[in-house]
Amino acid sequence: MSGYDDLVAETPSWVWLEGHPALDFANTVIRRGWTELELIHSCADLESWLDAATLPAPRPRRVVQADVEAFLALRDPALRLLRAATGHGLWSAADAELVNEAIASVPVIEALGATRGVIETRTLGSPSPFALLLARLAGEVRDALTSDVLALCDAPGCGQLFFRRRPNQAWCGPPCGTRARVARHQQKRPRATDA
Ligand SMILES: [Zn+2]
């Protein structure tokens, strides 16, 4: 039993999230077996993710369906880029531009503070909390894409992005390594009944 199959049956519990904004953002698609599953369909799904994820900006108090759509419109290119950076799929300049647009939608400046020697990062304009969150997530994705420990766990029931904690780490955790080995064994010996 993978455990993941149970987790994605209803509202996800997000226990696998990495605790990093860019990865938590991208890891809203999961595999059931080898089939990909979208986990964000509704405002309730997005609300549950907002409660569980590590956010780079304050949590918007409530979300509407248009926020779900805006979330996915940025998440999809971000996910493709992060996967491409791990050798899964091709890098797309158009996807990079979508992330850049989200970053540019909420400009920041380094302003002089009220006290000498203090520099404050200030947001220009008055973005909605959700627009601010998406812009910050886009910035987190940009930064994660420069990481040399970014990896994709290519196990059935997972497919999640993670940061390697040691060189040559192939799986996000031991359960995925076990599932991948079992899957490989079953592929080789589809009718094997011995343990
Ligand atoms: Zn995994």
Coordinates of N, CA and C and ligand atoms in Angstrom, one line a residue:
M1 N 0.8 -1.2 0.0 CA 0.0 0.0 0.0 C 0.9 1.3 0.0
S2 N 0.6 2.1 -0.9 CA 1.5 3.3 -1.0 C 1.1 4.3 0.0
G3 N -0.1 4.4 0.4 CA -0.6 5.5 1.2 C -1.0 6.7 0.4
Y4 N -0.4 6.9 -0.7 CA -0.7 8.1 -1.6 C -2.1 7.9 -2.2
D5 N -2.4 6.6 -2.5 CA -3.8 6.4 -3.1 C -4.9 6.8 -2.2
D6 N -4.7 6.6 -0.9 CA -5.7 7.0 0.1 C -5.7 8.5 0.2
L7 N -4.5 9.1 0.2 CA -4.4 10.5 0.4 C -5.1 11.3 -0.6
V8 N -5.1 10.9 -1.9 CA -5.7 11.7 -2.9 C -7.1 11.3 -3.2
A9 N -7.7 10.4 -2.5 CA -9.1 10.0 -2.7 C -10.0 11.1 -2.5
E10 N -9.9 11.9 -1.5 CA -10.8 13.0 -1.2 C -9.9 14.3 -1.2
T11 N -10.2 15.2 -0.3 CA -9.4 16.4 -0.2 C -8.0 16.0 0.3
P12 N -7.0 16.3 -0.5 CA -5.7 15.8 -0.1 C -5.2 16.4 1.3
S13 N -4.4 15.6 2.0 CA -3.9 16.0 3.3 C -2.5 16.7 3.2
W14 N -1.9 16.6 2.0 CA -0.7 17.3 1.7 C 0.5 16.9 2.6
V15 N 0.5 15.7 3.1 CA 1.5 15.4 4.1 C 2.9 15.2 3.4
W16 N 2.9 15.1 2.0 CA 4.1 14.9 1.3 C 4.8 16.2 1.0
L17 N 4.2 17.4 1.2 CA 4.8 18.7 0.8 C 6.1 18.8 1.4
E18 N 7.0 19.5 0.7 CA 8.4 19.6 1.0 C 8.7 20.7 2.1
G19 N 7.8 21.6 2.2 CA 8.1 22.8 3.1 C 8.9 23.8 2.4
H20 N 8.9 23.8 1.1 CA 9.5 24.9 0.3 C 8.5 25.4 -0.7
P21 N 8.3 26.8 -0.7 CA 7.2 27.3 -1.5 C 7.1 26.9 -2.9
A22 N 8.3 26.9 -3.7 CA 8.2 26.5 -5.1 C 7.8 25.0 -5.3
L23 N 8.4 24.2 -4.4 CA 8.1 22.7 -4.5 C 6.6 22.4 -4.1
D24 N 6.2 23.1 -3.0 CA 4.8 22.9 -2.5 C 3.9 23.3 -3.6
F25 N 4.2 24.4 -4.3 CA 3.4 24.9 -5.4 C 3.3 23.9 -6.5
A26 N 4.5 23.3 -6.9 CA 4.5 22.4 -8.1 C 3.9 21.1 -7.7
N27 N 4.1 20.7 -6.4 CA 3.7 19.3 -6.0 C 2.2 19.2 -5.8
T28 N 1.4 20.0 -6.6 CA -0.1 19.9 -6.5 C -0.6 19.0 -7.6
V29 N 0.3 18.3 -8.3 CA 0.0 17.2 -9.2 C 0.7 16.0 -8.6
I30 N 0.0 14.9 -8.5 CA 0.7 13.7 -8.0 C 0.3 12.5 -8.9
R31 N 1.1 11.4 -8.8 CA 0.8 10.2 -9.5 C 0.0 9.3 -8.7
R32 N -1.0 8.7 -9.3 CA -1.7 7.5 -8.7 C -1.2 6.4 -9.6
G33 N -0.3 5.5 -9.1 CA 0.4 4.6 -9.9 C 1.3 5.4 -10.9
W34 N 1.1 5.3 -12.2 CA 1.8 6.1 -13.1 C 1.0 7.2 -13.7
T35 N -0.3 7.3 -13.3 CA -1.2 8.2 -13.9 C -1.2 9.5 -13.1
E36 N -1.1 10.6 -13.8 CA -1.0 11.9 -13.1 C -2.4 12.4 -12.7
L37 N -2.4 13.0 -11.5 CA -3.7 13.4 -10.9 C -3.6 14.9 -10.5
E38 N -4.5 15.7 -11.0 CA -4.5 17.1 -10.6 C -5.2 17.2 -9.3
L39 N -4.6 17.9 -8.3 CA -5.2 18.0 -7.0 C -6.0 19.3 -6.7
I40 N -5.8 20.3 -7.6 CA -6.5 21.6 -7.4 C -7.6 21.7 -8.4
H41 N -8.8 21.5 -8.0 CA -10.0 21.7 -8.9 C -10.9 22.8 -8.4
S42 N -11.0 23.0 -7.1 CA -12.0 23.8 -6.5 C -11.4 24.8 -5.5
C43 N -12.2 25.7 -5.1 CA -11.8 26.7 -4.0 C -11.4 25.9 -2.7
A44 N -12.2 24.8 -2.5 CA -11.9 24.0 -1.2 C -10.5 23.4 -1.3
D45 N -10.2 22.9 -2.5 CA -8.9 22.2 -2.7 C -7.8 23.3 -2.5
L46 N -8.0 24.5 -3.1 CA -7.0 25.5 -3.0 C -6.8 26.0 -1.5
E47 N -8.0 26.1 -0.9 CA -8.0 26.5 0.6 C -7.1 25.5 1.4
S48 N -7.3 24.2 1.1 CA -6.6 23.2 1.9 C -5.1 23.3 1.6
W49 N -4.8 23.6 0.3 CA -3.4 23.7 0.0 C -2.8 24.9 0.7
L50 N -3.5 26.1 0.7 CA -3.0 27.3 1.4 C -2.8 27.0 2.9
D51 N -3.6 26.2 3.5 CA -3.4 25.9 4.9 C -2.2 25.1 5.1
A52 N -1.8 24.2 4.1 CA -0.8 23.2 4.4 C 0.6 23.7 3.8
A53 N 0.6 24.5 2.8 CA 1.8 24.8 2.1 C 2.6 25.8 2.8
T54 N 3.9 25.8 2.5 CA 4.8 26.9 3.0 C 4.7 28.1 2.0
L55 N 4.2 29.2 2.4 CA 3.8 30.3 1.6 C 4.8 31.4 1.7
P56 N 5.2 32.1 0.5 CA 6.2 33.2 0.6 C 5.5 34.5 0.8
A57 N 4.2 34.6 1.0 CA 3.5 35.8 1.2 C 2.3 35.5 2.1
P58 N 1.7 36.5 2.8 CA 0.5 36.1 3.6 C -0.6 35.4 2.9
R59 N -1.2 34.5 3.7 CA -2.3 33.7 3.1 C -3.5 34.6 2.8
P60 N -4.0 34.5 1.6 CA -5.2 35.3 1.3 C -6.3 34.7 2.2
R61 N -7.2 35.6 2.6 CA -8.2 35.1 3.6 C -9.2 34.1 3.0
R62 N -9.6 34.4 1.7 CA -10.5 33.5 1.0 C -10.1 33.5 -0.4
V63 N -10.5 32.5 -1.1 CA -10.2 32.4 -2.6 C -11.5 32.2 -3.4
V64 N -11.5 32.7 -4.6 CA -12.7 32.5 -5.5 C -12.2 31.6 -6.7
Q65 N -13.1 31.2 -7.5 CA -12.8 30.3 -8.6 C -11.8 30.9 -9.6
A66 N -11.8 32.2 -9.8 CA -10.9 32.9 -10.6 C -9.4 32.7 -10.1
D67 N -9.3 32.7 -8.8 CA -8.0 32.4 -8.1 C -7.5 31.0 -8.5
V68 N -8.4 30.1 -8.4 CA -8.0 28.7 -8.8 C -7.5 28.7 -10.2
E69 N -8.1 29.4 -11.1 CA -7.7 29.4 -12.5 C -6.3 30.1 -12.6
A70 N -6.2 31.2 -11.9 CA -4.9 31.9 -11.9 C -3.8 31.1 -11.3
F71 N -4.1 30.3 -10.3 CA -3.1 29.4 -9.7 C -2.6 28.4 -10.7
L72 N -3.6 27.8 -11.4 CA -3.2 26.7 -12.3 C -2.5 27.3 -13.5
A73 N -2.8 28.5 -13.9 CA -2.2 29.2 -15.1 C -0.7 29.5 -14.9
L74 N -0.4 29.6 -13.6 CA 1.1 29.8 -13.3 C 1.7 28.5 -12.9
R75 N 0.9 27.6 -12.2 CA 1.5 26.4 -11.7 C 1.9 25.5 -12.9
D76 N 1.1 25.5 -13.9 CA 1.4 24.6 -15.1 C 2.8 24.9 -15.7
P77 N 3.0 26.1 -16.1 CA 4.4 26.4 -16.7 C 5.5 26.2 -15.6
A78 N 5.2 26.6 -14.4 CA 6.2 26.4 -13.3 C 6.6 24.9 -13.2
L79 N 5.6 24.1 -13.2 CA 5.8 22.7 -13.0 C 6.6 22.1 -14.2
R80 N 6.2 22.6 -15.4 CA 7.0 22.1 -16.6 C 8.4 22.5 -16.6
L81 N 8.7 23.7 -16.1 CA 10.1 24.2 -16.0 C 10.9 23.5 -15.0
L82 N 10.2 23.3 -13.8 CA 10.9 22.6 -12.7 C 11.2 21.1 -13.2
R83 N 10.3 20.5 -13.9 CA 10.5 19.1 -14.3 C 11.6 19.1 -15.4
A84 N 11.6 20.1 -16.3 CA 12.6 20.2 -17.3 C 14.0 20.4 -16.7
A85 N 14.0 21.1 -15.6 CA 15.3 21.3 -14.9 C 15.9 20.0 -14.3
T86 N 15.0 19.0 -14.1 CA 15.4 17.7 -13.6 C 15.6 16.7 -14.7
G87 N 15.5 17.1 -16.0 CA 15.7 16.2 -17.1 C 14.4 15.6 -17.6
H88 N 13.3 16.0 -17.1 CA 12.0 15.5 -17.5 C 11.2 16.5 -18.3
G89 N 11.3 16.3 -19.6 CA 10.6 17.3 -20.5 C 11.6 18.4 -20.9
L90 N 11.1 19.2 -21.9 CA 11.9 20.2 -22.5 C 11.7 21.6 -21.9
W91 N 12.7 22.4 -21.8 CA 12.6 23.7 -21.3 C 11.9 24.6 -22.4
S92 N 10.9 25.4 -21.9 CA 10.1 26.2 -22.9 C 10.3 27.7 -22.5
A93 N 10.8 28.4 -23.5 CA 11.0 29.9 -23.3 C 9.6 30.6 -23.0
A94 N 8.6 30.0 -23.6 CA 7.2 30.6 -23.4 C 6.8 30.4 -21.9
D95 N 7.1 29.2 -21.4 CA 6.8 29.0 -20.0 C 7.6 29.9 -19.1
A96 N 8.9 30.1 -19.4 CA 9.7 31.0 -18.6 C 9.1 32.4 -18.6
E97 N 8.6 32.8 -19.8 CA 8.0 34.1 -19.9 C 6.8 34.3 -19.1
L98 N 6.0 33.2 -18.9 CA 4.8 33.3 -18.1 C 5.2 33.5 -16.6
V99 N 6.3 32.8 -16.2 CA 6.8 33.0 -14.8 C 7.3 34.4 -14.7
N100 N 8.0 34.9 -15.7 CA 8.5 36.3 -15.6 C 7.4 37.3 -15.5
E101 N 6.3 37.1 -16.3 CA 5.2 38.0 -16.2 C 4.6 38.0 -14.8
A102 N 4.5 36.9 -14.2 CA 3.9 36.8 -12.8 C 4.8 37.6 -11.8
I103 N 6.2 37.4 -12.0 CA 7.1 38.2 -11.2 C 6.9 39.7 -11.4
A104 N 6.8 40.1 -12.7 CA 6.8 41.5 -13.0 C 5.4 42.1 -12.7
S105 N 4.4 41.3 -12.4 CA 3.1 41.9 -12.1 C 3.1 42.6 -10.8
V106 N 4.0 42.2 -9.9 CA 4.0 42.9 -8.6 C 5.5 43.3 -8.4
P107 N 5.9 44.5 -8.9 CA 7.3 44.9 -8.8 C 7.6 45.3 -7.4
V108 N 8.9 45.1 -7.0 CA 9.4 45.6 -5.7 C 10.6 46.5 -5.9
I109 N 10.7 47.4 -5.0 CA 11.9 48.2 -5.1 C 12.7 48.1 -3.7
E110 N 13.9 48.4 -3.8 CA 14.7 48.5 -2.5 C 14.7 50.0 -2.1
A111 N 14.0 50.3 -1.1 CA 13.8 51.7 -0.7 C 14.6 52.1 0.5
L112 N 14.8 53.3 0.7 CA 15.4 53.8 1.9 C 14.5 53.7 3.0
G113 N 14.9 53.2 4.2 CA 14.1 53.1 5.3 C 14.0 54.5 6.1
A114 N 13.2 54.5 7.1 CA 13.1 55.8 7.9 C 14.3 56.0 8.7
T115 N 15.0 54.9 9.0 CA 16.2 55.1 9.8 C 17.5 54.9 9.0
R116 N 18.5 55.6 9.3 CA 19.8 55.6 8.5 C 20.3 54.1 8.4
G117 N 20.7 53.7 7.3 CA 21.4 52.4 7.1 C 20.4 51.3 6.9
V118 N 19.1 51.6 6.9 CA 18.1 50.6 6.7 C 17.5 50.6 5.3
I119 N 17.6 49.5 4.6 CA 17.0 49.4 3.3 C 15.7 48.5 3.4
E120 N 14.6 48.9 2.8 CA 13.4 48.2 2.9 C 13.0 47.7 1.5
T121 N 12.6 46.4 1.4 CA 12.0 46.0 0.2 C 10.5 46.3 0.2
R122 N 10.1 47.2 -0.8 CA 8.7 47.6 -0.8 C 8.1 47.1 -2.1
T123 N 6.8 46.7 -1.9 CA 6.0 46.3 -3.1 C 5.4 47.6 -3.7
L124 N 5.4 47.7 -5.0 CA 4.8 48.8 -5.7 C 3.3 48.5 -6.0
G125 N 2.5 49.6 -5.9 CA 1.1 49.4 -6.2 C 0.4 48.7 -5.0
S126 N -0.8 48.3 -5.3 CA -1.6 47.7 -4.2 C -2.2 46.3 -4.8
P127 N -1.3 45.4 -4.9 CA -1.8 44.1 -5.5 C -2.8 43.4 -4.5
S128 N -3.7 42.6 -5.0 CA -4.5 41.8 -4.1 C -3.7 40.8 -3.4
P129 N -4.1 40.3 -2.3 CA -3.3 39.3 -1.6 C -2.9 38.1 -2.4
F130 N -3.9 37.7 -3.3 CA -3.7 36.5 -4.1 C -2.7 36.8 -5.2
A131 N -2.8 38.0 -5.8 CA -1.8 38.4 -6.9 C -0.4 38.5 -6.3
L132 N -0.3 39.0 -5.1 CA 1.0 39.1 -4.4 C 1.6 37.7 -4.2
L133 N 0.7 36.8 -3.7 CA 1.2 35.4 -3.4 C 1.7 34.8 -4.7
L134 N 0.9 34.9 -5.8 CA 1.4 34.3 -7.0 C 2.7 34.9 -7.5
A135 N 2.8 36.2 -7.4 CA 4.1 36.8 -7.8 C 5.3 36.3 -7.0
R136 N 5.0 36.2 -5.7 CA 6.1 35.7 -4.8 C 6.4 34.2 -5.1
L137 N 5.4 33.4 -5.4 CA 5.6 32.0 -5.8 C 6.4 31.9 -7.1
A138 N 6.1 32.8 -8.0 CA 6.9 32.8 -9.3 C 8.3 33.1 -9.0
G139 N 8.6 34.0 -8.1 CA 10.0 34.3 -7.7 C 10.7 33.1 -7.0
E140 N 9.9 32.4 -6.2 CA 10.4 31.2 -5.6 C 10.8 30.1 -6.6
V141 N 9.9 30.0 -7.6 CA 10.2 29.0 -8.7 C 11.5 29.4 -9.5
R142 N 11.6 30.7 -9.8 CA 12.8 31.2 -10.4 C 14.1 30.8 -9.6
D143 N 14.0 31.0 -8.3 CA 15.1 30.7 -7.5 C 15.4 29.2 -7.4
A144 N 14.3 28.4 -7.3 CA 14.5 26.9 -7.2 C 15.1 26.4 -8.5
L145 N 14.8 27.0 -9.6 CA 15.4 26.6 -10.9 C 16.9 26.7 -11.0
T146 N 17.5 27.5 -10.1 CA 18.9 27.6 -10.1 C 19.6 26.6 -9.2
S147 N 18.8 25.8 -8.4 CA 19.3 24.8 -7.5 C 19.9 23.7 -8.2
D148 N 21.1 23.2 -7.7 CA 21.7 22.0 -8.3 C 21.3 20.7 -7.5
V149 N 20.4 20.8 -6.5 CA 20.0 19.6 -5.8 C 18.5 19.4 -6.1
L150 N 17.9 20.1 -7.0 CA 16.5 19.9 -7.4 C 16.4 18.5 -8.1
A151 N 15.4 17.7 -7.8 CA 15.3 16.4 -8.4 C 13.8 16.0 -8.5
L152 N 13.5 15.0 -9.3 CA 12.1 14.5 -9.4 C 12.2 13.1 -9.0
C153 N 11.2 12.7 -8.1 CA 11.1 11.3 -7.6 C 10.3 10.5 -8.6
D154 N 11.0 9.7 -9.5 CA 10.3 9.1 -10.6 C 9.8 7.7 -10.2
A155 N 9.0 7.7 -9.1 CA 8.5 6.5 -8.6 C 7.0 6.5 -8.8
P156 N 6.4 5.3 -9.0 CA 4.9 5.2 -9.1 C 4.3 5.8 -7.9
G157 N 3.2 6.5 -8.0 CA 2.5 7.0 -6.8 C 3.2 8.3 -6.3
C158 N 4.2 8.8 -7.0 CA 4.8 10.0 -6.5 C 5.0 11.0 -7.6
G159 N 6.2 11.0 -8.2 CA 6.5 12.0 -9.3 C 6.7 13.4 -8.7
Q160 N 7.0 13.5 -7.4 CA 7.1 14.8 -6.8 C 8.5 15.4 -6.9
L161 N 8.6 16.7 -6.9 CA 9.9 17.4 -6.9 C 10.4 17.5 -5.5
F162 N 11.7 17.4 -5.4 CA 12.3 17.5 -4.0 C 13.7 18.0 -4.1
F163 N 14.3 18.4 -3.0 CA 15.7 18.8 -3.0 C 16.5 17.6 -2.4
R164 N 17.5 17.1 -3.2 CA 18.3 16.0 -2.7 C 19.0 16.5 -1.4
R165 N 19.0 15.6 -0.4 CA 19.7 15.9 0.9 C 21.1 15.2 0.9
R166 N 21.3 14.3 -0.1 CA 22.6 13.7 -0.2 C 22.9 13.5 -1.7
P167 N 24.1 13.4 -2.1 CA 24.4 13.2 -3.6 C 23.8 11.9 -4.0
N168 N 23.3 11.8 -5.2 CA 22.8 10.6 -5.8 C 21.5 10.1 -5.2
Q169 N 20.8 10.9 -4.3 CA 19.6 10.5 -3.8 C 18.5 10.4 -4.9
A170 N 18.0 9.2 -5.2 CA 17.1 9.0 -6.3 C 15.6 9.3 -5.9
W171 N 15.2 9.0 -4.7 CA 13.8 9.0 -4.3 C 13.6 10.0 -3.2
C172 N 12.4 10.6 -3.2 CA 12.1 11.6 -2.1 C 12.2 11.0 -0.7
G173 N 11.9 9.7 -0.6 CA 11.9 9.1 0.7 C 12.0 7.6 0.5
P174 N 12.3 6.8 1.5 CA 12.4 5.4 1.5 C 11.1 4.7 0.9
P175 N 9.9 5.1 1.2 CA 8.7 4.4 0.7 C 8.7 4.4 -0.8
C176 N 9.2 5.5 -1.4 CA 9.2 5.6 -2.9 C 10.2 4.7 -3.5
G177 N 11.3 4.6 -2.8 CA 12.4 3.6 -3.3 C 11.8 2.2 -3.3
T178 N 11.1 1.9 -2.2 CA 10.5 0.5 -2.1 C 9.5 0.3 -3.2
R179 N 8.6 1.3 -3.4 CA 7.6 1.1 -4.4 C 8.2 1.0 -5.8
A180 N 9.2 1.8 -6.1 CA 9.9 1.7 -7.4 C 10.5 0.4 -7.6
R181 N 11.1 -0.2 -6.6 CA 11.8 -1.5 -6.7 C 10.7 -2.6 -6.9
V182 N 9.6 -2.5 -6.2 CA 8.6 -3.5 -6.4 C 8.0 -3.4 -7.8
A183 N 7.8 -2.2 -8.3 CA 7.2 -2.0 -9.6 C 8.2 -2.6 -10.7
R184 N 9.5 -2.4 -10.5 CA 10.5 -2.9 -11.4 C 10.5 -4.4 -11.4
H185 N 10.4 -5.0 -10.2 CA 10.4 -6.4 -10.0 C 9.2 -7.0 -10.7
Q186 N 8.0 -6.3 -10.6 CA 6.8 -6.8 -11.2 C 6.8 -6.7 -12.7
Q187 N 7.5 -5.7 -13.2 CA 7.6 -5.6 -14.6 C 8.4 -6.7 -15.2
K188 N 9.5 -7.1 -14.5 CA 10.4 -8.1 -15.0 C 9.7 -9.5 -14.9
R189 N 8.9 -9.7 -13.8 CA 8.3 -11.0 -13.6 C 6.8 -10.8 -13.3
P190 N 6.1 -10.5 -14.4 CA 4.7 -10.1 -14.2 C 3.8 -11.2 -13.5
R191 N 4.2 -12.4 -13.6 CA 3.3 -13.5 -13.0 C 4.0 -14.2 -11.8
A192 N 5.0 -13.6 -11.3 CA 5.7 -14.2 -10.2 C 4.8 -14.2 -9.0
T193 N 4.8 -15.3 -8.3 CA 4.0 -15.4 -7.1 C 4.8 -15.6 -5.9
D194 N 6.1 -15.9 -6.1 CA 7.0 -16.0 -4.9 C 7.4 -14.7 -4.4
A195 N 7.7 -14.6 -3.1 CA 8.0 -13.3 -2.5 C 9.5 -13.0 -2.6
Ligands
ZN1 ZN 8.7 10.1 -4.0

